[in-house]
């Protein structure tokens, strides 16, 4: 398939490479142009503008936040202006439910099709096509997009025919991960202050009840207090919790644990945590207990 | 080894059976005497009193709460009165850190040895010797107890030389499980109110990031709203969260998520939840959102 | 002074009447035109448009929310277009800190002056010129506005030279009031479930430690469960807590009690509380305790 | 009336002095005997033991906590052993609802009468007989105790015929005060970080909506960050919040704001706050915002 790919950050680069490996004809675009070089070396066409990346059947975007997506889509020469009739925009960015709804409407008005397809996974999983995709959109568009989604990830969950639902599921997943971090942080603070060896404790947990990579990975970061360099920076985690709360507001679903996480991220950022991994909220319980200075 | 076993509830019966299967000479005691029958049929000796169950090298207890343990240990004719010098009391009940400390002191004064060895797992895992044991106590006592601990569980984590630390670890584990339930409850309430199929959502989560039995089992109960019969009743879960908070108070470790769980259990019990499984707190988010009447 | 007044709701009508009584030459404007009649009867000039209300030295606005203010200020023929050079816009609406900042910038660019002057008080206090004003803006504009501020209220607190600070103070005040409601709600739920006469309890509190009108008024509403008609509707209270949290996010000040209030309002609205007075969050503790069905 | 008074701390000394001034024949007892001297100088009889202080019609106690009261009441030679048939024990200590219930039962069994009469007010108010009394007990005992209650305070609220209800009301009052402190702490942290003068802000609040001594006094302490010497020490405030939560558990009333206060006190104590006034929790919001090092 002829595909454009816009947004070559840590995640996007891996996803674009997966599309190439799967044999698709790929045109890439990134604002910082040097990030295109490795993909061009692998066979992608470089493009000089967003518009140029919209000449195929599909354009896929993987950008940092709502405002980056708004700019790429709605600016003059953006995707709305450039994608052909019936063309598909697959948006993998983690954005607000509200923006996803607006994108769906705008693409429909422009005679284009829209699929929201956010992903779960770290950059190394993206490079290995081992991420998990949550997709939502009109069945025909989903069907057309499926070979691409299969190429970038390990499995695809079709959440709904309404694109924004995929974004909601993505936000709920990040909420679950942040909850896991908070709960581990409190448990480790508790037993750690009692003198239990934190590493042995974690090893016990993750070899028994919680024998799953997410507990191992986040537990490891908390036990080691190793929050730099950030694989997923605290401001991004904070953004996602805020977007989850915004979605919960729209649906009128009170989420007290999400509110607690909001407070944790704000505390972390108030203490200079902008460069830290989001798992650093897992150290705030130990800080409140007087064991750790953050 | 000659072992007494006191407390033949859902968990205790399975653990006692495992000891029999491993070839130990077992004397059992239970207040409701008919519960001894199945074990006697498997080769255990019945005993007429706590005292009679204390004639071996080791007596193991698996009781409902602090007051049941206090009674069996400290009453006239109880374990303190009856167990021989050097005899070992292995306490597998989930009790307060404070009681565990008191037990350690009392047994030491009486020339006996004390091992705290609470366990993780449901009754079916206990019957299959697939539970996880957290043990703490003096090294010599742990060493002597090890064949028994190995017989009842899949693995044993030696947490400390101080018995109460094992109880703390157990309480922290139940806190982590209740946190998991709360987070799943909020996430399911959120996406469910948006129209996502709850079962498909759960299947997605538990086949990707959260591919581990505890998420599957508790997610299933929440999605099915199947809280009866209770595998682990809400009042017991509430008790454990209160004990975790009591331990946190002793150590001066603020645990806001534990406080939230406290509030959830109290709300559940205020609405007649005494007979429900503790995972029923996972439905309170949906109730607050107006979707579910509890 | 020649003054325009835009926004004749419950609060605005009283404030405008106070300006008339103080002898100012008043031109009024309201979208629903019949609301102007009583003021015209008292001597105000009716105006046909926002623009017409901007022909004096000062225009004062008292509108429902950010979007109403944005429309009146920024639309074609709005205040920015219509107010003369050096003219003063006094904004008494409870709006976001972010909008207040934007207003200050826009008026400055247009050669106009901006004073934020939100108020505390209920409609009957506005009618009696007994409200409290929090004002912020450039000293010269504050000085010029002072006779008007004195005319509408009992006292004026000059919070800063930066207009948005007055809005922040207003939001913090509503946060304090909502906190008071929540705390009274929990206390009344507690003693009420124990059988204490709620009214006598409230009378005791408000004749001793909490002998101040705000405790009496909100306590009365909770004790009587009289939440209709709403003097200040729940969606407005919710809006203000959200704006307080937004301001706290901007300043990086974690406010866990504000987060709790957020959860309370969302629960209330999820149960059809849109028409209720905001003090209805004071009944949620009793609801959670099983005593009240909401 | 012939009255014994046990417990001459800051509050008890003032209360005992008020009884003397009202003309009652007073016998005093305190473990640290020198504290009796000032009262003896005012005309009280010193007593050598708890028992000696129980020879009148009434014995009044004002002690630090549950365990002090238990000891004075239940120890050999304590009040139960010493007070005559029909004698009245008036307990003004802030104790648990559970202990109050136990006291009522024990006194009834011993043929004595029991009135719970906790008080609100600071030591200077106690010295001036300006405290507020909450009393509960059998009507005849209340009637008999009334002259004494009138002598020590400004007003008496008869909460119930069941003594423990007075203790519940007292705990609810301290919960309301701690809530007030928390809310002020968050509001001051918010506007303070924005650059508002904290004192002027407080003056505004307490001259308008919150024109009542408790807001002035606690606001002053927060604004001045003056938490030493403690008028009411943090561990006592923490104890009362825990007792309020214990009562709420017994009644099954979830109190999320009480849970938040629990977390705040625990954080304060984990950072060495034992000597500080309980209003120091009002500085934790500023600490979390990065403005204050605690």
GROMACS .gro file of N, CA and C in nm, chain B residues 56-156:
model
  303
  350UNK      N    1   0.291  -3.250   6.897
  350UNK     CA    2   0.400  -3.281   6.805
  350UNK      C    3   0.513  -3.178   6.815
  351UNK      N    4   0.594  -3.175   6.710
  351UNK     CA    5   0.707  -3.081   6.705
  351UNK      C    6   0.660  -2.942   6.664
  352UNK      N    7   0.554  -2.945   6.585
  352UNK     CA    8   0.508  -2.822   6.524
  352UNK      C    9   0.355  -2.815   6.530
  353UNK      N   10   0.303  -2.695   6.554
  353UNK     CA   11   0.159  -2.676   6.536
  353UNK      C   12   0.139  -2.559   6.440
  354UNK      N   13   0.053  -2.581   6.347
  354UNK     CA   14   0.028  -2.482   6.244
  354UNK      C   15  -0.116  -2.431   6.262
  355UNK      N   16  -0.133  -2.297   6.246
  355UNK     CA   17  -0.268  -2.242   6.261
  355UNK      C   18  -0.308  -2.161   6.139
  356UNK      N   19  -0.434  -2.174   6.103
  356UNK     CA   20  -0.489  -2.099   5.987
  356UNK      C   21  -0.629  -2.056   6.027
  357UNK      N   22  -0.635  -1.934   6.087
  357UNK     CA   23  -0.762  -1.890   6.148
  357UNK      C   24  -0.807  -1.758   6.088
  358UNK      N   25  -0.930  -1.719   6.121
  358UNK     CA   26  -0.995  -1.610   6.048
  358UNK      C   27  -0.938  -1.471   6.078
  359UNK      N   28  -0.904  -1.447   6.205
  359UNK     CA   29  -0.863  -1.311   6.237
  359UNK      C   30  -0.787  -1.306   6.369
  360UNK      N   31  -0.751  -1.186   6.408
  360UNK     CA   32  -0.672  -1.168   6.530
  360UNK      C   33  -0.737  -1.235   6.651
  361UNK      N   34  -0.867  -1.217   6.666
  361UNK     CA   35  -0.926  -1.265   6.792
  361UNK      C   36  -0.930  -1.416   6.795
  362UNK      N   37  -0.951  -1.480   6.679
  362UNK     CA   38  -0.947  -1.627   6.677
  362UNK      C   39  -0.807  -1.677   6.713
  363UNK      N   40  -0.707  -1.612   6.661
  363UNK     CA   41  -0.569  -1.654   6.692
  363UNK      C   42  -0.538  -1.630   6.840
  364UNK      N   43  -0.576  -1.515   6.890
  364UNK     CA   44  -0.552  -1.485   7.031
  364UNK      C   45  -0.613  -1.592   7.122
  365UNK      N   46  -0.734  -1.629   7.088
  365UNK     CA   47  -0.803  -1.728   7.171
  365UNK      C   48  -0.730  -1.862   7.167
  366UNK      N   49  -0.697  -1.908   7.049
  366UNK     CA   50  -0.630  -2.039   7.036
  366UNK      C   51  -0.491  -2.038   7.100
  367UNK      N   52  -0.426  -1.926   7.097
  367UNK     CA   53  -0.290  -1.922   7.151
  367UNK      C   54  -0.287  -1.893   7.301
  368UNK      N   55  -0.366  -1.794   7.344
  368UNK     CA   56  -0.348  -1.745   7.481
  368UNK      C   57  -0.449  -1.800   7.583
  369UNK      N   58  -0.559  -1.858   7.537
  369UNK     CA   59  -0.655  -1.912   7.634
  369UNK      C   60  -0.591  -2.025   7.715
  370UNK      N   61  -0.649  -2.054   7.829
  370UNK     CA   62  -0.606  -2.170   7.909
  370UNK      C   63  -0.618  -2.295   7.823
  371UNK      N   64  -0.512  -2.375   7.826
  371UNK     CA   65  -0.513  -2.493   7.740
  371UNK      C   66  -0.482  -2.460   7.596
  372UNK      N   67  -0.440  -2.337   7.571
  372UNK     CA   68  -0.406  -2.295   7.436
  372UNK      C   69  -0.263  -2.335   7.399
  373UNK      N   70  -0.217  -2.282   7.287
  373UNK     CA   71  -0.085  -2.324   7.237
  373UNK      C   72   0.027  -2.289   7.334
  374UNK      N   73   0.023  -2.169   7.389
  374UNK     CA   74   0.128  -2.131   7.484
  374UNK      C   75   0.136  -2.230   7.600
  375UNK      N   76   0.022  -2.268   7.649
  375UNK     CA   77   0.018  -2.364   7.760
  375UNK      C   78   0.063  -2.504   7.718
  376UNK      N   79   0.041  -2.540   7.593
  376UNK     CA   80   0.047  -2.681   7.556
  376UNK      C   81   0.169  -2.723   7.475
  377UNK      N   82   0.223  -2.633   7.398
  377UNK     CA   83   0.333  -2.672   7.308
  377UNK      C   84   0.460  -2.693   7.390
  378UNK      N   85   0.536  -2.797   7.355
  378UNK     CA   86   0.657  -2.830   7.430
  378UNK      C   87   0.769  -2.729   7.409
  379UNK      N   88   0.871  -2.740   7.492
  379UNK     CA   89   0.987  -2.653   7.480
  379UNK      C   90   1.052  -2.675   7.344
  380UNK      N   91   1.084  -2.566   7.274
  380UNK     CA   92   1.145  -2.578   7.142
  380UNK      C   93   1.046  -2.605   7.031
  381UNK      N   94   0.924  -2.631   7.069
  381UNK     CA   95   0.819  -2.655   6.969
  381UNK      C   96   0.796  -2.531   6.884
  382UNK      N   97   0.749  -2.553   6.763
  382UNK     CA   98   0.732  -2.440   6.670
  382UNK      C   99   0.584  -2.416   6.640
  383UNK      N  100   0.545  -2.290   6.652
  383UNK     CA  101   0.412  -2.251   6.608
  383UNK      C  102   0.427  -2.177   6.476
  384UNK      N  103   0.368  -2.234   6.371
  384UNK     CA  104   0.366  -2.167   6.241
  384UNK      C  105   0.228  -2.106   6.223
  385UNK      N  106   0.224  -1.973   6.216
  385UNK     CA  107   0.096  -1.904   6.204
  385UNK      C  108   0.076  -1.857   6.061
  386UNK      N  109  -0.021  -1.914   5.991
  386UNK     CA  110  -0.047  -1.876   5.852
  386UNK      C  111  -0.163  -1.779   5.837
  387UNK      N  112  -0.228  -1.748   5.946
  387UNK     CA  113  -0.341  -1.656   5.939
  387UNK      C  114  -0.294  -1.516   5.898
  388UNK      N  115  -0.384  -1.442   5.833
  388UNK     CA  116  -0.357  -1.302   5.803
  388UNK      C  117  -0.399  -1.220   5.923
  389UNK      N  118  -0.300  -1.181   6.002
  389UNK     CA  119  -0.330  -1.107   6.126
  389UNK      C  120  -0.254  -0.975   6.127
  390UNK      N  121  -0.280  -0.898   6.230
  390UNK     CA  122  -0.213  -0.769   6.241
  390UNK      C  123  -0.065  -0.786   6.271
  391UNK      N  124   0.011  -0.689   6.229
  391UNK     CA  125   0.154  -0.685   6.260
  391UNK      C  126   0.172  -0.681   6.412
  392UNK      N  127   0.084  -0.610   6.479
  392UNK     CA  128   0.094  -0.597   6.624
  392UNK      C  129   0.074  -0.733   6.693
  393UNK      N  130  -0.024  -0.810   6.649
  393UNK     CA  131  -0.045  -0.941   6.711
  393UNK      C  132   0.073  -1.033   6.683
  394UNK      N  133   0.126  -1.025   6.563
  394UNK     CA  134   0.239  -1.111   6.529
  394UNK      C  135   0.357  -1.082   6.622
  395UNK      N  136   0.378  -0.955   6.649
  395UNK     CA  137   0.486  -0.918   6.741
  395UNK      C  138   0.460  -0.975   6.881
  396UNK      N  139   0.336  -0.967   6.923
  396UNK     CA  140   0.299  -1.017   7.056
  396UNK      C  141   0.316  -1.170   7.062
  397UNK      N  142   0.280  -1.237   6.955
  397UNK     CA  143   0.297  -1.383   6.950
  397UNK      C  144   0.445  -1.419   6.961
  398UNK      N  145   0.528  -1.349   6.887
  398UNK     CA  146   0.671  -1.378   6.890
  398UNK      C  147   0.725  -1.365   7.033
  399UNK      N  148   0.684  -1.260   7.101
  399UNK     CA  149   0.732  -1.239   7.237
  399UNK      C  150   0.682  -1.346   7.333
  400UNK      N  151   0.554  -1.379   7.319
  400UNK     CA  152   0.495  -1.476   7.412
  400UNK      C  153   0.556  -1.615   7.393
  401UNK      N  154   0.576  -1.653   7.269
  401UNK     CA  155   0.636  -1.785   7.244
  401UNK      C  156   0.780  -1.789   7.294
  402UNK      N  157   0.851  -1.680   7.272
  402UNK     CA  158   0.990  -1.676   7.319
  402UNK      C  159   0.995  -1.691   7.471
  403UNK      N  160   0.907  -1.620   7.539
  403UNK     CA  161   0.902  -1.631   7.685
  403UNK      C  162   0.870  -1.772   7.732
  404UNK      N  163   0.787  -1.841   7.651
  404UNK     CA  164   0.746  -1.976   7.688
  404UNK      C  165   0.846  -2.081   7.640
  405UNK      N  166   0.960  -2.036   7.584
  405UNK     CA  167   1.061  -2.131   7.538
  405UNK      C  168   1.023  -2.201   7.409
  406UNK      N  169   0.927  -2.142   7.339
  406UNK     CA  170   0.883  -2.200   7.212
  406UNK      C  171   0.934  -2.114   7.096
  407UNK      N  172   0.918  -2.164   6.975
  407UNK     CA  173   0.962  -2.087   6.859
  407UNK      C  174   0.843  -2.045   6.773
  408UNK      N  175   0.856  -1.933   6.708
  408UNK     CA  176   0.742  -1.880   6.632
  408UNK      C  177   0.783  -1.842   6.490
  409UNK      N  178   0.707  -1.890   6.395
  409UNK     CA  179   0.726  -1.856   6.255
  409UNK      C  180   0.594  -1.801   6.201
  410UNK      N  181   0.599  -1.683   6.144
  410UNK     CA  182   0.481  -1.632   6.074
  410UNK      C  183   0.494  -1.674   5.929
  411UNK      N  184   0.389  -1.735   5.876
  411UNK     CA  185   0.397  -1.785   5.739
  411UNK      C  186   0.264  -1.769   5.667
  412UNK      N  187   0.219  -1.646   5.652
  412UNK     CA  188   0.094  -1.625   5.577
  412UNK      C  189   0.112  -1.666   5.432
  413UNK      N  190   0.000  -1.685   5.366
  413UNK     CA  191   0.004  -1.739   5.229
  413UNK      C  192  -0.082  -1.656   5.134
  414UNK      N  193  -0.048  -1.663   5.007
  414UNK     CA  194  -0.130  -1.602   4.900
  414UNK      C  195  -0.191  -1.714   4.816
  415UNK      N  196  -0.317  -1.701   4.787
  415UNK     CA  197  -0.380  -1.800   4.700
  415UNK      C  198  -0.523  -1.825   4.743
  416UNK      N  199  -0.600  -1.876   4.651
  416UNK     CA  200  -0.741  -1.906   4.676
  416UNK      C  201  -0.751  -2.052   4.724
  417UNK      N  202  -0.867  -2.092   4.777
  417UNK     CA  203  -0.883  -2.227   4.830
  417UNK      C  204  -0.843  -2.338   4.731
  418UNK      N  205  -0.877  -2.321   4.604
  418UNK     CA  206  -0.842  -2.427   4.509
  418UNK      C  207  -0.690  -2.441   4.495
  419UNK      N  208  -0.620  -2.328   4.504
  419UNK     CA  209  -0.473  -2.334   4.500
  419UNK      C  210  -0.418  -2.400   4.627
  420UNK      N  211  -0.484  -2.374   4.738
  420UNK     CA  212  -0.440  -2.438   4.863
  420UNK      C  213  -0.455  -2.590   4.851
  421UNK      N  214  -0.567  -2.634   4.796
  421UNK     CA  215  -0.593  -2.778   4.782
  421UNK      C  216  -0.490  -2.842   4.690
  422UNK      N  217  -0.437  -2.765   4.596
  422UNK     CA  218  -0.341  -2.818   4.499
  422UNK      C  219  -0.197  -2.788   4.538
  423UNK      N  220  -0.176  -2.737   4.661
  423UNK     CA  221  -0.041  -2.702   4.708
  423UNK      C  222   0.026  -2.602   4.613
  424UNK      N  223  -0.054  -2.509   4.559
  424UNK     CA  224  -0.002  -2.412   4.463
  424UNK      C  225  -0.004  -2.270   4.519
  425UNK      N  226  -0.015  -2.257   4.649
  425UNK     CA  227  -0.015  -2.124   4.707
  425UNK      C  228   0.129  -2.074   4.725
  426UNK      N  229   0.141  -1.945   4.755
  426UNK     CA  230   0.272  -1.884   4.777
  426UNK      C  231   0.285  -1.850   4.924
  427UNK      N  232   0.398  -1.887   4.983
  427UNK     CA  233   0.418  -1.868   5.126
  427UNK      C  234   0.519  -1.755   5.151
  428UNK      N  235   0.486  -1.668   5.243
  428UNK     CA  236   0.581  -1.566   5.289
  428UNK      C  237   0.613  -1.599   5.434
  429UNK      N  238   0.739  -1.631   5.461
  429UNK     CA  239   0.772  -1.675   5.596
  429UNK      C  240   0.875  -1.582   5.660
  430UNK      N  241   0.865  -1.569   5.791
  430UNK     CA  242   0.967  -1.494   5.864
  430UNK      C  243   0.976  -1.549   6.005
  431UNK      N  244   1.097  -1.553   6.056
  431UNK     CA  245   1.121  -1.606   6.190
  431UNK      C  246   1.268  -1.636   6.208
  432UNK      N  247   1.306  -1.682   6.326
  432UNK     CA  248   1.446  -1.715   6.352
  432UNK      C  249   1.494  -1.821   6.253
  433UNK      N  250   1.616  -1.808   6.203
  433UNK     CA  251   1.665  -1.899   6.099
  433UNK      C  252   1.650  -2.047   6.134
  434UNK      N  253   1.678  -2.082   6.259
  434UNK     CA  254   1.667  -2.225   6.293
  434UNK      C  255   1.523  -2.274   6.283
  435UNK      N  256   1.430  -2.190   6.323
  435UNK     CA  257   1.290  -2.230   6.317
  435UNK      C  258   1.243  -2.237   6.172
  436UNK      N  259   1.287  -2.142   6.093
  436UNK     CA  260   1.254  -2.143   5.950
  436UNK      C  261   1.306  -2.271   5.888
  437UNK      N  262   1.430  -2.303   5.922
  437UNK     CA  263   1.493  -2.423   5.866
  437UNK      C  264   1.410  -2.547   5.901
  438UNK      N  265   1.373  -2.557   6.028
  438UNK     CA  266   1.294  -2.672   6.073
  438UNK      C  267   1.156  -2.675   6.006
  439UNK      N  268   1.101  -2.557   5.982
  439UNK     CA  269   0.966  -2.550   5.926
  439UNK      C  270   0.963  -2.572   5.775
  440UNK      N  271   1.078  -2.560   5.713
  440UNK     CA  272   1.082  -2.555   5.568
  440UNK      C  273   1.013  -2.674   5.497
  441UNK      N  274   1.032  -2.798   5.543
  441UNK     CA  275   0.964  -2.909   5.474
  441UNK      C  276   0.812  -2.891   5.475
  442UNK      N  277   0.760  -2.834   5.582
  442UNK     CA  278   0.616  -2.815   5.589
  442UNK      C  279   0.573  -2.703   5.494
  443UNK      N  280   0.650  -2.596   5.493
  443UNK     CA  281   0.617  -2.484   5.405
  443UNK      C  282   0.625  -2.528   5.259
  444UNK      N  283   0.726  -2.610   5.229
  444UNK     CA  284   0.739  -2.660   5.092
  444UNK      C  285   0.622  -2.749   5.055
  445UNK      N  286   0.572  -2.821   5.156
  445UNK     CA  287   0.461  -2.914   5.128
  445UNK      C  288   0.331  -2.841   5.094
  446UNK      N  289   0.311  -2.725   5.152
  446UNK     CA  290   0.181  -2.658   5.131
  446UNK      C  291   0.179  -2.564   5.011
  447UNK      N  292   0.298  -2.521   4.966
  447UNK     CA  293   0.295  -2.417   4.862
  447UNK      C  294   0.391  -2.445   4.748
  448UNK      N  295   0.383  -2.353   4.656
  448UNK     CA  296   0.461  -2.362   4.533
  448UNK      C  297   0.599  -2.301   4.555
  449UNK      N  298   0.604  -2.197   4.636
  449UNK     CA  299   0.732  -2.133   4.665
  449UNK      C  300   0.724  -2.062   4.799
  450UNK      N  301   0.840  -2.044   4.861
  450UNK     CA  302   0.844  -1.977   4.991
  450UNK      C  303   0.939  -1.859   4.983
   0.00000   0.00000   0.00000
